[in-house]
Amino acid sequence: NEGTGNIAHDSIGNNNGEIHGASWVKGINDNALSFDGKNDYIRVSNNNLNPSNELTVIAWVKWDIEPSTGQHWANIISKNGDNEWQIQHSYGNDKFEFAVKTENARKYVWSTTKPVKGKWYQVAGVYDGKYIKIYVNGRLENKVPLTGKIKTSSSEIDIGRRTWRDRYFNGVIDEVSIYDKALTDEEIRELYNNLGG
């Protein structure tokens, strides 16, 4: 939550992100970064964020345009090497999408919520070794069976962009968190309530 500079600092570890074009604005909690949907993104390079058994990814997002009118498959956050995991907007159904690739399969799960312009959403993706799950605003909306260890690599993590066909996000992203464990329903709800619920 710096508010200035071209580095988004990791508040717990050393996985800082280099800001490319995105600008500091007011967020859901202190400062956030605004992305123009054209070429803005944050890159976390040479990171050690390689959960293999369980994973939780959380972000707060707010679109500056109607999501359905922006870039197809606009990315919120992704691990890029072998498409290990990502949270994005699904062009096919206009919902949030969480995807995870394991040694057994690559699976997708979609929210029931369709995001709209100008509203804050907490979106969370969880993999617990049995299911991939998607939460919106602290509530579990869908889950799909999946097993196996998550594919890992030393590749970068991008926020606001997915390198596959340069899928850019148009809006504000705040409070990005990555855990090497599967948070419970109660823990995700508590994180939501602490900031916006």
PDB file of C-alpha atoms in Angstrom:
ATOM      1  CA  ASN A   1       0.000   0.000   0.000  1.00  0.00           C
ATOM      2  CA  GLU A   2       2.819   2.388  -0.855  1.00  0.00           C
ATOM      3  CA  GLY A   3       0.950   4.928  -2.971  1.00  0.00           C
ATOM      4  CA  THR A   4       4.096   5.976  -4.852  1.00  0.00           C
ATOM      5  CA  GLY A   5       6.930   4.408  -6.811  1.00  0.00           C
ATOM      6  CA  ASN A   6       7.204   1.574  -9.292  1.00  0.00           C
ATOM      7  CA  ILE A   7       7.414  -1.351  -6.864  1.00  0.00           C
ATOM      8  CA  ALA A   8       4.457  -3.088  -5.229  1.00  0.00           C
ATOM      9  CA  HIS A   9       5.986  -4.520  -2.064  1.00  0.00           C
ATOM     10  CA  ASP A  10       5.175  -7.932  -0.653  1.00  0.00           C
ATOM     11  CA  SER A  11       4.135  -7.268   2.951  1.00  0.00           C
ATOM     12  CA  ILE A  12       5.148 -10.757   4.154  1.00  0.00           C
ATOM     13  CA  GLY A  13       7.896 -12.164   1.912  1.00  0.00           C
ATOM     14  CA  ASN A  14      10.292 -10.922  -0.737  1.00  0.00           C
ATOM     15  CA  ASN A  15       8.075 -11.393  -3.770  1.00  0.00           C
ATOM     16  CA  ASN A  16       7.847  -7.747  -4.758  1.00  0.00           C
ATOM     17  CA  GLY A  17       6.165  -6.753  -8.002  1.00  0.00           C
ATOM     18  CA  GLU A  18       7.524  -4.374 -10.625  1.00  0.00           C
ATOM     19  CA  ILE A  19       4.837  -1.972 -11.822  1.00  0.00           C
ATOM     20  CA  HIS A  20       4.551  -1.472 -15.585  1.00  0.00           C
ATOM     21  CA  GLY A  21       2.325   1.498 -16.370  1.00  0.00           C
ATOM     22  CA  ALA A  22      -0.282   1.005 -13.639  1.00  0.00           C
ATOM     23  CA  SER A  23      -0.937   4.056 -11.452  1.00  0.00           C
ATOM     24  CA  TRP A  24      -1.581   4.444  -7.740  1.00  0.00           C
ATOM     25  CA  VAL A  25      -5.164   5.265  -6.700  1.00  0.00           C
ATOM     26  CA  LYS A  26      -7.384   4.919  -3.644  1.00  0.00           C
ATOM     27  CA  GLY A  27      -8.285   1.281  -3.037  1.00  0.00           C
ATOM     28  CA  ILE A  28     -10.566  -0.801  -0.879  1.00  0.00           C
ATOM     29  CA  ASN A  29      -7.881  -0.454   1.802  1.00  0.00           C
ATOM     30  CA  ASP A  30      -5.484   2.496   1.541  1.00  0.00           C
ATOM     31  CA  ASN A  31      -3.813   2.470  -1.894  1.00  0.00           C
ATOM     32  CA  ALA A  32      -4.328   0.257  -4.925  1.00  0.00           C
ATOM     33  CA  LEU A  33      -3.214   0.150  -8.552  1.00  0.00           C
ATOM     34  CA  SER A  34      -5.251   1.157 -11.590  1.00  0.00           C
ATOM     35  CA  PHE A  35      -4.785  -0.681 -14.900  1.00  0.00           C
ATOM     36  CA  ASP A  36      -5.743   0.784 -18.284  1.00  0.00           C
ATOM     37  CA  GLY A  37      -6.712  -2.452 -20.035  1.00  0.00           C
ATOM     38  CA  LYS A  38      -4.113  -1.841 -22.760  1.00  0.00           C
ATOM     39  CA  ASN A  39      -0.590  -2.431 -21.466  1.00  0.00           C
ATOM     40  CA  ASP A  40      -0.522  -1.994 -17.665  1.00  0.00           C
ATOM     41  CA  TYR A  41       0.514  -4.836 -15.382  1.00  0.00           C
ATOM     42  CA  ILE A  42       2.601  -5.889 -12.376  1.00  0.00           C
ATOM     43  CA  ARG A  43       5.227  -8.599 -12.732  1.00  0.00           C
ATOM     44  CA  VAL A  44       6.569 -10.701  -9.870  1.00  0.00           C
ATOM     45  CA  SER A  45       9.756 -12.252 -11.256  1.00  0.00           C
ATOM     46  CA  ASN A  46      12.069 -14.908  -9.832  1.00  0.00           C
ATOM     47  CA  ASN A  47       9.510 -15.709  -7.193  1.00  0.00           C
ATOM     48  CA  ASN A  48       9.276 -18.710  -4.888  1.00  0.00           C
ATOM     49  CA  LEU A  49       5.487 -18.836  -4.933  1.00  0.00           C
ATOM     50  CA  ASN A  50       5.134 -22.468  -5.938  1.00  0.00           C
ATOM     51  CA  PRO A  51       2.457 -24.142  -3.823  1.00  0.00           C
ATOM     52  CA  SER A  52       2.160 -27.757  -4.928  1.00  0.00           C
ATOM     53  CA  ASN A  53      -0.431 -29.384  -2.662  1.00  0.00           C
ATOM     54  CA  GLU A  54      -2.804 -26.547  -1.771  1.00  0.00           C
ATOM     55  CA  LEU A  55      -3.324 -22.977  -2.982  1.00  0.00           C
ATOM     56  CA  THR A  56      -5.383 -19.886  -2.201  1.00  0.00           C
ATOM     57  CA  VAL A  57      -5.347 -16.747  -4.373  1.00  0.00           C
ATOM     58  CA  ILE A  58      -7.325 -13.650  -3.366  1.00  0.00           C
ATOM     59  CA  ALA A  59      -7.739 -10.182  -4.872  1.00  0.00           C
ATOM     60  CA  TRP A  60     -10.077  -7.214  -4.606  1.00  0.00           C
ATOM     61  CA  VAL A  61     -11.064  -5.837  -8.006  1.00  0.00           C
ATOM     62  CA  LYS A  62     -13.186  -3.046  -9.476  1.00  0.00           C
ATOM     63  CA  TRP A  63     -13.760  -2.606 -13.206  1.00  0.00           C
ATOM     64  CA  ASP A  64     -13.643   0.866 -14.788  1.00  0.00           C
ATOM     65  CA  ILE A  65     -15.692  -0.407 -17.729  1.00  0.00           C
ATOM     66  CA  GLU A  66     -18.434  -2.975 -18.053  1.00  0.00           C
ATOM     67  CA  PRO A  67     -16.479  -6.254 -17.948  1.00  0.00           C
ATOM     68  CA  SER A  68     -18.335  -7.641 -20.943  1.00  0.00           C
ATOM     69  CA  THR A  69     -17.044  -4.771 -23.114  1.00  0.00           C
ATOM     70  CA  GLY A  70     -13.362  -5.148 -22.196  1.00  0.00           C
ATOM     71  CA  GLN A  71     -10.697  -7.508 -23.451  1.00  0.00           C
ATOM     72  CA  HIS A  72     -11.790 -11.107 -23.705  1.00  0.00           C
ATOM     73  CA  TRP A  73     -10.483 -13.175 -20.789  1.00  0.00           C
ATOM     74  CA  ALA A  74      -9.169 -10.119 -18.926  1.00  0.00           C
ATOM     75  CA  ASN A  75      -6.652 -11.408 -16.394  1.00  0.00           C
ATOM     76  CA  ILE A  76      -6.598 -10.497 -12.714  1.00  0.00           C
ATOM     77  CA  ILE A  77      -3.648 -12.659 -11.610  1.00  0.00           C
ATOM     78  CA  SER A  78      -1.866 -15.641 -13.123  1.00  0.00           C
ATOM     79  CA  LYS A  79       1.176 -17.894 -12.859  1.00  0.00           C
ATOM     80  CA  ASN A  80       2.409 -17.976 -16.428  1.00  0.00           C
ATOM     81  CA  GLY A  81       4.949 -20.737 -16.971  1.00  0.00           C
ATOM     82  CA  ASP A  82       2.726 -23.690 -17.826  1.00  0.00           C
ATOM     83  CA  ASN A  83      -0.577 -21.950 -17.103  1.00  0.00           C
ATOM     84  CA  GLU A  84      -0.347 -23.309 -13.563  1.00  0.00           C
ATOM     85  CA  TRP A  85      -3.206 -21.179 -12.234  1.00  0.00           C
ATOM     86  CA  GLN A  86      -5.109 -17.957 -12.831  1.00  0.00           C
ATOM     87  CA  ILE A  87      -8.086 -15.822 -11.874  1.00  0.00           C
ATOM     88  CA  GLN A  88      -9.646 -13.939 -14.757  1.00  0.00           C
ATOM     89  CA  HIS A  89     -12.893 -12.694 -16.266  1.00  0.00           C
ATOM     90  CA  SER A  90     -14.449 -15.371 -18.451  1.00  0.00           C
ATOM     91  CA  TYR A  91     -15.546 -13.970 -21.777  1.00  0.00           C
ATOM     92  CA  GLY A  92     -17.676 -17.015 -22.460  1.00  0.00           C
ATOM     93  CA  ASN A  93     -20.087 -16.464 -19.582  1.00  0.00           C
ATOM     94  CA  ASP A  94     -19.146 -13.022 -18.189  1.00  0.00           C
ATOM     95  CA  LYS A  95     -18.209 -14.470 -14.784  1.00  0.00           C
ATOM     96  CA  PHE A  96     -15.123 -14.842 -12.628  1.00  0.00           C
ATOM     97  CA  GLU A  97     -13.013 -17.877 -13.525  1.00  0.00           C
ATOM     98  CA  PHE A  98     -10.419 -19.758 -11.481  1.00  0.00           C
ATOM     99  CA  ALA A  99      -8.248 -22.377 -13.182  1.00  0.00           C
ATOM    100  CA  VAL A 100      -5.639 -24.768 -11.799  1.00  0.00           C
ATOM    101  CA  LYS A 101      -3.383 -27.209 -13.641  1.00  0.00           C
ATOM    102  CA  THR A 102      -2.196 -30.291 -11.761  1.00  0.00           C
ATOM    103  CA  GLU A 103      -0.264 -33.369 -12.796  1.00  0.00           C
ATOM    104  CA  ASN A 104      -3.637 -35.017 -13.488  1.00  0.00           C
ATOM    105  CA  ALA A 105      -5.677 -32.373 -15.317  1.00  0.00           C
ATOM    106  CA  ARG A 106      -6.444 -28.708 -15.850  1.00  0.00           C
ATOM    107  CA  LYS A 107      -9.829 -27.657 -14.487  1.00  0.00           C
ATOM    108  CA  TYR A 108     -11.885 -24.466 -14.446  1.00  0.00           C
ATOM    109  CA  VAL A 109     -14.534 -23.225 -12.054  1.00  0.00           C
ATOM    110  CA  TRP A 110     -16.820 -20.225 -12.574  1.00  0.00           C
ATOM    111  CA  SER A 111     -18.651 -17.931 -10.197  1.00  0.00           C
ATOM    112  CA  THR A 112     -22.379 -17.374 -10.284  1.00  0.00           C
ATOM    113  CA  THR A 113     -21.743 -13.640  -9.896  1.00  0.00           C
ATOM    114  CA  LYS A 114     -21.390 -11.536 -13.038  1.00  0.00           C
ATOM    115  CA  PRO A 115     -19.271  -8.489 -12.131  1.00  0.00           C
ATOM    116  CA  VAL A 116     -20.349  -4.994 -13.135  1.00  0.00           C
ATOM    117  CA  LYS A 117     -18.570  -1.672 -13.579  1.00  0.00           C
ATOM    118  CA  GLY A 118     -17.685   0.394 -10.524  1.00  0.00           C
ATOM    119  CA  LYS A 119     -18.306  -2.185  -7.796  1.00  0.00           C
ATOM    120  CA  TRP A 120     -15.686  -3.752  -5.564  1.00  0.00           C
ATOM    121  CA  TYR A 121     -15.481  -7.537  -5.456  1.00  0.00           C
ATOM    122  CA  GLN A 122     -13.342  -9.839  -3.393  1.00  0.00           C
ATOM    123  CA  VAL A 123     -12.625 -12.885  -5.564  1.00  0.00           C
ATOM    124  CA  ALA A 124     -10.837 -15.933  -4.180  1.00  0.00           C
ATOM    125  CA  GLY A 125      -9.719 -19.210  -5.725  1.00  0.00           C
ATOM    126  CA  VAL A 126      -8.896 -22.226  -3.554  1.00  0.00           C
ATOM    127  CA  TYR A 127      -7.401 -25.630  -4.365  1.00  0.00           C
ATOM    128  CA  ASP A 128      -7.433 -28.129  -1.490  1.00  0.00           C
ATOM    129  CA  GLY A 129      -6.256 -31.299  -3.237  1.00  0.00           C
ATOM    130  CA  LYS A 130      -9.823 -32.466  -3.834  1.00  0.00           C
ATOM    131  CA  TYR A 131     -11.611 -29.476  -5.375  1.00  0.00           C
ATOM    132  CA  ILE A 132     -10.993 -26.111  -6.966  1.00  0.00           C
ATOM    133  CA  LYS A 133     -13.367 -23.546  -5.495  1.00  0.00           C
ATOM    134  CA  ILE A 134     -14.312 -19.972  -6.293  1.00  0.00           C
ATOM    135  CA  TYR A 135     -15.584 -17.402  -3.806  1.00  0.00           C
ATOM    136  CA  VAL A 136     -17.016 -13.938  -4.397  1.00  0.00           C
ATOM    137  CA  ASN A 137     -17.415 -11.474  -1.532  1.00  0.00           C
ATOM    138  CA  GLY A 138     -16.689 -14.104   1.081  1.00  0.00           C
ATOM    139  CA  ARG A 139     -19.172 -16.658  -0.217  1.00  0.00           C
ATOM    140  CA  LEU A 140     -18.433 -20.005  -1.879  1.00  0.00           C
ATOM    141  CA  GLU A 141     -20.140 -19.924  -5.272  1.00  0.00           C
ATOM    142  CA  ASN A 142     -18.932 -23.064  -7.033  1.00  0.00           C
ATOM    143  CA  LYS A 143     -16.506 -25.994  -6.858  1.00  0.00           C
ATOM    144  CA  VAL A 144     -15.212 -28.653  -9.261  1.00  0.00           C
ATOM    145  CA  PRO A 145     -13.357 -31.900  -8.408  1.00  0.00           C
ATOM    146  CA  LEU A 146      -9.589 -31.908  -9.035  1.00  0.00           C
ATOM    147  CA  THR A 147      -6.713 -33.921  -7.571  1.00  0.00           C
ATOM    148  CA  GLY A 148      -2.945 -34.082  -7.886  1.00  0.00           C
ATOM    149  CA  LYS A 149       0.009 -31.800  -7.266  1.00  0.00           C
ATOM    150  CA  ILE A 150      -0.097 -28.358  -8.856  1.00  0.00           C
ATOM    151  CA  LYS A 151       2.297 -27.863 -11.766  1.00  0.00           C
ATOM    152  CA  THR A 152       5.129 -25.632 -10.585  1.00  0.00           C
ATOM    153  CA  SER A 153       7.823 -23.529 -12.219  1.00  0.00           C
ATOM    154  CA  SER A 154      10.059 -20.547 -11.575  1.00  0.00           C
ATOM    155  CA  SER A 155       8.051 -18.465 -14.027  1.00  0.00           C
ATOM    156  CA  GLU A 156       6.716 -15.020 -13.276  1.00  0.00           C
ATOM    157  CA  ILE A 157       3.366 -14.058 -11.793  1.00  0.00           C
ATOM    158  CA  ASP A 158       1.486 -11.280 -13.575  1.00  0.00           C
ATOM    159  CA  ILE A 159      -1.206  -9.084 -12.050  1.00  0.00           C
ATOM    160  CA  GLY A 160      -3.492  -7.292 -14.481  1.00  0.00           C
ATOM    161  CA  ARG A 161      -2.194  -9.221 -17.497  1.00  0.00           C
ATOM    162  CA  ARG A 162      -1.862 -12.755 -18.756  1.00  0.00           C
ATOM    163  CA  THR A 163       1.003 -13.268 -21.170  1.00  0.00           C
ATOM    164  CA  TRP A 164      -1.065 -15.634 -23.298  1.00  0.00           C
ATOM    165  CA  ARG A 165      -2.399 -13.243 -25.943  1.00  0.00           C
ATOM    166  CA  ASP A 166      -1.807 -10.290 -23.588  1.00  0.00           C
ATOM    167  CA  ARG A 167      -5.130 -10.322 -21.761  1.00  0.00           C
ATOM    168  CA  TYR A 168      -5.225  -7.005 -19.852  1.00  0.00           C
ATOM    169  CA  PHE A 169      -7.500  -5.882 -17.008  1.00  0.00           C
ATOM    170  CA  ASN A 170      -9.222  -2.471 -17.060  1.00  0.00           C
ATOM    171  CA  GLY A 171      -9.838  -1.242 -13.523  1.00  0.00           C
ATOM    172  CA  VAL A 172      -8.397  -1.301 -10.010  1.00  0.00           C
ATOM    173  CA  ILE A 173      -6.781  -4.250  -8.214  1.00  0.00           C
ATOM    174  CA  ASP A 174      -6.024  -4.272  -4.490  1.00  0.00           C
ATOM    175  CA  GLU A 175      -5.080  -6.596  -1.624  1.00  0.00           C
ATOM    176  CA  VAL A 176      -3.631  -9.473  -3.662  1.00  0.00           C
ATOM    177  CA  SER A 177      -2.718 -12.482  -1.513  1.00  0.00           C
ATOM    178  CA  ILE A 178      -1.282 -15.910  -2.337  1.00  0.00           C
ATOM    179  CA  TYR A 179      -1.189 -18.722   0.240  1.00  0.00           C
ATOM    180  CA  ASP A 180       0.401 -22.161   0.090  1.00  0.00           C
ATOM    181  CA  LYS A 181      -2.592 -23.611   1.907  1.00  0.00           C
ATOM    182  CA  ALA A 182      -6.318 -23.915   1.312  1.00  0.00           C
ATOM    183  CA  LEU A 183      -8.115 -21.299   3.376  1.00  0.00           C
ATOM    184  CA  THR A 184     -11.424 -22.383   4.873  1.00  0.00           C
ATOM    185  CA  ASP A 185     -14.807 -20.852   4.118  1.00  0.00           C
ATOM    186  CA  GLU A 186     -14.654 -19.090   7.483  1.00  0.00           C
ATOM    187  CA  GLU A 187     -11.180 -17.657   6.869  1.00  0.00           C
ATOM    188  CA  ILE A 188     -12.154 -16.242   3.477  1.00  0.00           C
ATOM    189  CA  ARG A 189     -15.350 -14.775   4.893  1.00  0.00           C
ATOM    190  CA  GLU A 190     -13.356 -13.162   7.709  1.00  0.00           C
ATOM    191  CA  LEU A 191     -10.917 -11.583   5.237  1.00  0.00           C
ATOM    192  CA  TYR A 192     -13.873 -10.208   3.281  1.00  0.00           C
ATOM    193  CA  ASN A 193     -15.592  -8.847   6.379  1.00  0.00           C
ATOM    194  CA  ASN A 194     -12.381  -7.198   7.589  1.00  0.00           C
ATOM    195  CA  LEU A 195     -12.219  -5.006   4.479  1.00  0.00           C
ATOM    196  CA  GLY A 196     -15.584  -4.632   2.844  1.00  0.00           C
ATOM    197  CA  GLY A 197     -18.261  -6.963   4.114  1.00  0.00           C
TER     198      GLY A 197
END
